[in-house]
GROMACS .gro file of C-alpha atoms in nm:
model
  300
    1MET     CA    1  -4.445   7.393   0.173
    2LEU     CA    2  -4.642   7.072   0.146
    3ALA     CA    3  -4.612   7.072  -0.231
    4ARG     CA    4  -4.237   7.122  -0.208
    5GLU     CA    5  -4.196   6.828   0.033
    6THR     CA    6  -4.417   6.608  -0.185
    7GLY     CA    7  -4.207   6.695  -0.489
    8ALA     CA    8  -3.888   6.617  -0.306
    9VAL     CA    9  -4.020   6.277  -0.200
   10GLN     CA   10  -4.132   6.200  -0.555
   11ALA     CA   11  -3.797   6.309  -0.694
   12GLU     CA   12  -3.614   6.086  -0.448
   13ALA     CA   13  -3.840   5.793  -0.531
   14GLY     CA   14  -3.782   5.852  -0.900
   15ALA     CA   15  -3.408   5.859  -0.846
   16ASN     CA   16  -3.422   5.531  -0.657
   17THR     CA   17  -3.629   5.373  -0.933
   18ALA     CA   18  -3.406   5.500  -1.208
   19SER     CA   19  -3.080   5.370  -1.060
   20PRO     CA   20  -3.081   4.986  -1.014
   21PRO     CA   21  -2.879   4.838  -0.728
   22PRO     CA   22  -2.522   4.748  -0.817
   23SER     CA   23  -2.486   4.387  -0.936
   24VAL     CA   24  -2.282   4.149  -0.723
   25PRO     CA   25  -1.993   4.006  -0.927
   26LYS     CA   26  -2.014   3.634  -0.981
   27THR     CA   27  -1.743   3.434  -0.809
   28ARG     CA   28  -1.594   3.157  -1.018
   29LEU     CA   29  -1.547   2.830  -0.827
   30ARG     CA   30  -1.191   2.711  -0.852
   31LEU     CA   31  -1.130   2.349  -0.943
   32ILE     CA   32  -0.940   2.284  -0.621
   33ASN     CA   33  -1.237   2.406  -0.413
   34ALA     CA   34  -1.497   2.180  -0.573
   35ARG     CA   35  -1.628   1.918  -0.334
   36VAL     CA   36  -1.730   1.569  -0.439
   37SER     CA   37  -2.027   1.399  -0.278
   38ARG     CA   38  -2.007   1.041  -0.152
   39GLY     CA   39  -2.204   0.910  -0.446
   40GLY     CA   40  -1.996   1.111  -0.691
   41ALA     CA   41  -1.675   0.980  -0.537
   42VAL     CA   42  -1.797   0.620  -0.575
   43LEU     CA   43  -1.892   0.686  -0.937
   44LEU     CA   44  -1.562   0.852  -1.024
   45GLY     CA   45  -1.366   0.577  -0.848
   46THR     CA   46  -1.552   0.309  -1.043
   47LEU     CA   47  -1.500   0.463  -1.385
   48PRO     CA   48  -1.133   0.360  -1.435
   49PHE     CA   49  -1.210  -0.001  -1.343
   50ALA     CA   50  -1.511  -0.001  -1.575
   51ALA     CA   51  -1.303   0.146  -1.859
   52VAL     CA   52  -1.035  -0.123  -1.823
   53ALA     CA   53  -1.299  -0.398  -1.806
   54VAL     CA   54  -1.479  -0.272  -2.116
   55ALA     CA   55  -1.154  -0.239  -2.310
   56TYR     CA   56  -1.047  -0.594  -2.213
   57LEU     CA   57  -1.385  -0.749  -2.291
   58SER     CA   58  -1.396  -0.578  -2.628
   59ALA     CA   59  -1.045  -0.687  -2.725
   60SER     CA   60  -1.106  -1.041  -2.597
   61ALA     CA   61  -1.430  -1.074  -2.792
   62GLN     CA   62  -1.261  -0.959  -3.112
   63ARG     CA   63  -0.971  -1.204  -3.078
   64LEU     CA   64  -1.193  -1.498  -2.982
   65ALA     CA   65  -1.423  -1.424  -3.274
   66VAL     CA   66  -1.127  -1.473  -3.510
   67ASN     CA   67  -0.977  -1.769  -3.322
   68ALA     CA   68  -1.176  -1.948  -3.053
   69ASN     CA   69  -0.858  -2.113  -2.922
   70ASP     CA   70  -0.674  -1.786  -2.870
   71LYS     CA   71  -0.490  -1.782  -2.535
   72LEU     CA   72  -0.368  -1.424  -2.520
   73LEU     CA   73  -0.695  -1.265  -2.407
   74PRO     CA   74  -0.919  -1.538  -2.260
   75SER     CA   75  -1.281  -1.469  -2.181
   76PRO     CA   76  -1.400  -1.422  -1.822
   77ALA     CA   77  -1.565  -1.765  -1.838
   78GLN     CA   78  -1.235  -1.931  -1.934
   79MET     CA   79  -1.048  -1.753  -1.657
   80TRP     CA   80  -1.310  -1.842  -1.396
   81SER     CA   81  -1.306  -2.207  -1.504
   82ALA     CA   82  -0.927  -2.229  -1.471
   83PHE     CA   83  -0.929  -2.044  -1.139
   84PHE     CA   84  -1.209  -2.262  -1.001
   85ASP     CA   85  -1.025  -2.580  -1.099
   86LEU     CA   86  -0.706  -2.462  -0.928
   87ALA     CA   87  -0.903  -2.380  -0.613
   88THR     CA   88  -1.118  -2.694  -0.590
   89VAL     CA   89  -0.962  -2.979  -0.790
   90PRO     CA   90  -0.670  -3.161  -0.618
   91ASP     CA   91  -0.349  -3.187  -0.813
   92LYS     CA   92  -0.300  -3.535  -0.958
   93ARG     CA   93   0.067  -3.548  -0.861
   94SER     CA   94   0.066  -3.397  -0.512
   95GLY     CA   95  -0.301  -3.411  -0.414
   96ASP     CA   96  -0.294  -3.045  -0.301
   97LEU     CA   97  -0.533  -2.770  -0.399
   98ILE     CA   98  -0.287  -2.568  -0.605
   99LEU     CA   99  -0.432  -2.220  -0.544
  100TRP     CA  100  -0.445  -2.255  -0.167
  101ALA     CA  101  -0.105  -2.425  -0.146
  102ASP     CA  102   0.051  -2.144  -0.351
  103THR     CA  103  -0.126  -1.877  -0.147
  104TYR     CA  104  -0.017  -2.026   0.185
  105ALA     CA  105   0.346  -2.061   0.076
  106SER     CA  106   0.363  -1.705  -0.057
  107LEU     CA  107   0.191  -1.545   0.243
  108VAL     CA  108   0.419  -1.726   0.489
  109ARG     CA  109   0.724  -1.592   0.305
  110LEU     CA  110   0.578  -1.245   0.268
  111PHE     CA  111   0.469  -1.201   0.629
  112SER     CA  112   0.792  -1.353   0.759
  113GLY     CA  113   1.004  -1.111   0.558
  114VAL     CA  114   0.792  -0.804   0.630
  115GLY     CA  115   0.762  -0.900   0.998
  116LEU     CA  116   1.139  -0.932   1.029
  117ALA     CA  117   1.186  -0.599   0.853
  118THR     CA  118   0.930  -0.435   1.082
  119LEU     CA  119   1.110  -0.558   1.393
  120VAL     CA  120   1.446  -0.436   1.262
  121ALA     CA  121   1.296  -0.100   1.162
  122LEU     CA  122   1.139  -0.052   1.503
  123LEU     CA  123   1.455  -0.133   1.698
  124LEU     CA  124   1.712   0.040   1.478
  125GLY     CA  125   1.486   0.329   1.383
  126ILE     CA  126   1.419   0.425   1.745
  127ALA     CA  127   1.784   0.376   1.839
  128ILE     CA  128   1.912   0.588   1.549
  129GLY     CA  129   1.656   0.861   1.598
  130PHE     CA  130   1.675   0.883   1.976
  131ILE     CA  131   2.038   0.811   2.069
  132PRO     CA  132   2.294   1.047   1.908
  133ARG     CA  133   2.586   0.804   1.930
  134VAL     CA  134   2.389   0.527   1.760
  135ARG     CA  135   2.280   0.777   1.495
  136ALA     CA  136   2.639   0.876   1.422
  137PHE     CA  137   2.739   0.509   1.407
  138LEU     CA  138   2.460   0.354   1.196
  139LEU     CA  139   2.288   0.629   0.996
  140PRO     CA  140   2.557   0.656   0.723
  141PHE     CA  141   2.558   0.277   0.681
  142VAL     CA  142   2.178   0.258   0.656
  143THR     CA  143   2.177   0.547   0.407
  144VAL     CA  144   2.418   0.362   0.179
  145VAL     CA  145   2.230   0.031   0.207
  146CYS     CA  146   1.907   0.206   0.105
  147VAL     CA  147   2.039   0.277  -0.244
  148ILE     CA  148   2.155  -0.082  -0.316
  149PRO     CA  149   1.909  -0.256  -0.555
  150PRO     CA  150   1.781  -0.553  -0.351
  151LEU     CA  151   1.735  -0.775  -0.657
  152ALA     CA  152   2.107  -0.739  -0.729
  153LEU     CA  153   2.167  -0.923  -0.402
  154LEU     CA  154   1.947  -1.218  -0.496
  155PRO     CA  155   2.225  -1.431  -0.653
  156ILE     CA  156   2.446  -1.360  -0.352
  157LEU     CA  157   2.171  -1.469  -0.113
  158PHE     CA  158   2.108  -1.789  -0.308
  159ILE     CA  159   2.481  -1.870  -0.305
  160ALA     CA  160   2.526  -1.787   0.063
  161LEU     CA  161   2.195  -1.917   0.204
  162GLY     CA  162   2.092  -2.176  -0.051
  163LEU     CA  163   1.770  -2.201  -0.248
  164GLY     CA  164   1.542  -2.259   0.050
  165GLU     CA  165   1.306  -2.033   0.238
  166THR     CA  166   1.580  -1.844   0.424
  167ALA     CA  167   1.708  -1.670   0.111
  168LYS     CA  168   1.358  -1.564   0.002
  169VAL     CA  169   1.263  -1.426   0.343
  170THR     CA  170   1.598  -1.250   0.374
  171LEU     CA  171   1.554  -1.086   0.033
  172ILE     CA  172   1.218  -0.943   0.137
  173ALA     CA  173   1.356  -0.821   0.469
  174ILE     CA  174   1.665  -0.663   0.312
  175GLY     CA  175   1.455  -0.510   0.037
  176VAL     CA  176   1.220  -0.314   0.264
  177ALA     CA  177   1.396  -0.280   0.601
  178PRO     CA  178   1.651  -0.002   0.523
  179VAL     CA  179   1.388   0.242   0.396
  180MET     CA  180   1.166   0.164   0.694
  181VAL     CA  181   1.458   0.221   0.934
  182ARG     CA  182   1.526   0.565   0.785
  183ASP     CA  183   1.160   0.660   0.797
  184ILE     CA  184   1.119   0.559   1.161
  185ALA     CA  185   1.444   0.734   1.256
  186ASN     CA  186   1.324   1.054   1.089
  187ARG     CA  187   0.994   1.030   1.275
  188VAL     CA  188   1.172   0.994   1.608
  189MET     CA  189   1.399   1.290   1.529
  190GLU     CA  190   1.089   1.499   1.449
  191LEU     CA  191   0.954   1.462   1.803
  192PRO     CA  192   0.923   1.803   1.971
  193PRO     CA  193   1.218   1.867   2.203
  194GLU     CA  194   0.971   2.006   2.458
  195LEU     CA  195   0.819   1.660   2.506
  196ILE     CA  196   1.159   1.504   2.570
  197ALA     CA  197   1.255   1.786   2.808
  198LYS     CA  198   0.929   1.743   3.003
  199ALA     CA  199   0.981   1.367   3.025
  200GLN     CA  200   1.331   1.421   3.164
  201THR     CA  201   1.200   1.681   3.409
  202LEU     CA  202   0.948   1.428   3.537
  203GLY     CA  203   1.233   1.186   3.608
  204GLY     CA  204   1.201   0.954   3.309
  205ASN     CA  205   1.510   0.759   3.211
  206SER     CA  206   1.599   0.660   2.855
  207TRP     CA  207   1.413   0.327   2.866
  208THR     CA  208   1.101   0.485   3.016
  209MET     CA  209   1.097   0.759   2.753
  210VAL     CA  210   1.130   0.501   2.476
  211LEU     CA  211   0.835   0.300   2.607
  212ARG     CA  212   0.608   0.585   2.720
  213LEU     CA  213   0.694   0.860   2.472
  214VAL     CA  214   0.878   0.744   2.162
  215LEU     CA  215   0.702   0.414   2.095
  216PRO     CA  216   0.342   0.549   2.106
  217GLN     CA  217   0.439   0.841   1.882
  218THR     CA  218   0.610   0.605   1.638
  219MET     CA  219   0.344   0.337   1.599
  220PRO     CA  220   0.125   0.518   1.339
  221ARG     CA  221   0.429   0.587   1.121
  222LEU     CA  222   0.547   0.227   1.161
  223ILE     CA  223   0.216   0.089   1.039
  224THR     CA  224   0.224   0.333   0.748
  225CYS     CA  225   0.576   0.212   0.664
  226VAL     CA  226   0.453  -0.147   0.658
  227ARG     CA  227   0.166  -0.051   0.427
  228LEU     CA  228   0.405   0.124   0.189
  229ALA     CA  229   0.649  -0.168   0.201
  230LEU     CA  230   0.392  -0.426   0.093
  231GLY     CA  231   0.423  -0.333  -0.276
  232PRO     CA  232   0.803  -0.381  -0.295
  233ALA     CA  233   0.775  -0.689  -0.072
  234TRP     CA  234   0.540  -0.856  -0.322
  235LEU     CA  235   0.785  -0.769  -0.599
  236PHE     CA  236   1.079  -0.930  -0.420
  237LEU     CA  237   0.868  -1.232  -0.328
  238ILE     CA  238   0.756  -1.299  -0.684
  239ALA     CA  239   1.109  -1.250  -0.817
  240ALA     CA  240   1.251  -1.498  -0.565
  241GLU     CA  241   0.976  -1.754  -0.629
  242ALA     CA  242   1.020  -1.723  -1.005
  243ILE     CA  243   1.391  -1.810  -0.983
  244ALA     CA  244   1.400  -2.086  -0.723
  245SER     CA  245   1.082  -2.237  -0.581
  246THR     CA  246   0.850  -2.532  -0.617
  247GLU     CA  247   0.531  -2.359  -0.499
  248GLY     CA  248   0.397  -2.009  -0.458
  249LEU     CA  249   0.199  -1.755  -0.650
  250GLY     CA  250   0.502  -1.616  -0.831
  251TYR     CA  251   0.627  -1.966  -0.908
  252ARG     CA  252   0.293  -2.062  -1.063
  253ILE     CA  253   0.280  -1.751  -1.282
  254PHE     CA  254   0.625  -1.812  -1.425
  255LEU     CA  255   0.561  -2.185  -1.459
  256VAL     CA  256   0.255  -2.152  -1.682
  257ARG     CA  257   0.387  -1.862  -1.889
  258ARG     CA  258   0.575  -2.106  -2.112
  259TYR     CA  259   0.235  -2.246  -2.215
  260LEU     CA  260   0.086  -1.897  -2.266
  261SER     CA  261  -0.179  -1.983  -2.007
  262MET     CA  262  -0.321  -1.636  -1.962
  263ASP     CA  263  -0.637  -1.795  -1.819
  264VAL     CA  264  -0.420  -1.881  -1.515
  265ILE     CA  265  -0.184  -1.583  -1.511
  266LEU     CA  266  -0.451  -1.312  -1.514
  267PRO     CA  267  -0.661  -1.464  -1.230
  268TYR     CA  268  -0.344  -1.510  -1.025
  269VAL     CA  269  -0.256  -1.142  -1.077
  270VAL     CA  270  -0.605  -1.042  -0.967
  271TRP     CA  271  -0.580  -1.275  -0.666
  272ILE     CA  272  -0.247  -1.121  -0.563
  273THR     CA  273  -0.403  -0.776  -0.595
  274LEU     CA  274  -0.696  -0.875  -0.373
  275LEU     CA  275  -0.460  -1.017  -0.111
  276ALA     CA  276  -0.253  -0.697  -0.114
  277VAL     CA  277  -0.562  -0.475  -0.086
  278ALA     CA  278  -0.703  -0.684   0.199
  279THR     CA  279  -0.371  -0.669   0.387
  280ASP     CA  280  -0.350  -0.294   0.340
  281TRP     CA  281  -0.706  -0.251   0.468
  282LEU     CA  282  -0.636  -0.462   0.776
  283LEU     CA  283  -0.326  -0.257   0.853
  284ALA     CA  284  -0.526   0.064   0.819
  285ARG     CA  285  -0.785  -0.070   1.065
  286LEU     CA  286  -0.504  -0.173   1.300
  287SER     CA  287  -0.366   0.182   1.292
  288HIS     CA  288  -0.708   0.320   1.391
  289VAL     CA  289  -0.731   0.075   1.680
  290VAL     CA  290  -0.375   0.115   1.810
  291SER     CA  291  -0.346   0.492   1.761
  292PRO     CA  292  -0.691   0.651   1.733
  293TRP     CA  293  -0.543   0.992   1.820
  294ALA     CA  294  -0.353   0.986   1.490
  295HIS     CA  295  -0.680   0.972   1.292
  296PRO     CA  296  -0.890   1.258   1.436
  297GLY     CA  297  -1.128   1.276   1.141
  298SER     CA  298  -1.193   0.904   1.101
  299GLY     CA  299  -1.517   0.910   1.298
  300LYS     CA  300  -1.678   1.173   1.081
   0.00000   0.00000   0.00000
């Protein structure tokens, strides 16, 4: 009996030894599931800028080696010298610091136009999205205006409003306001009907619901609309300044192009980019401050 039990145990042990455990199949990580660390994200984000810088420096060095007076691809030192002179040396004719005078003039026009468009978008967008009769009255008109190329209206604005600041600010406002109005109206129409029904049950009138319900829900989308409108607004600003202006960033770029002054044009383009990025960042911070509930993961 004991021998039989011992043999059975040995046979079982031998069977376990002879048959290896089944292998677990390897799971292949899909590309969409790969996570990037913070350091990796910084590295990957830097690579395109580094590639453009290396390509420009290489092409500039080759051209300047053939012709030291070449103006098409100036060296970083030449661009910095021209930019520094524009920022620190007063103009002999007007006595102004050209860079800062151009920047001030352009930013006043830009913020005036975008601010006017934001006000129009807030008022009309809420009215169209919240009041059915206003929606039936204005939505078809706004939809048609959205597809009109704003630059096609520039000659009309110059003829009707003159060549002063009013035409430039109006072009920016007309260029970005219709799209913003439609976006805000769509956001208002997306509000859950349950919220509106509860507000009415609690005795809220139309004005109270606009202030206490619609406006807070709309603010994050409004700020996002302004951020998205900055790109087209800069385009309309530069186009208007290039045609009829005596100062401004766009005016300066088109003024010096006849002399092939790329040592001025390229720094001005970079400066406009920095201003646009800084404005976008400030608007993003404003959205976090005004509507923190709309950014639940920002604190992580």
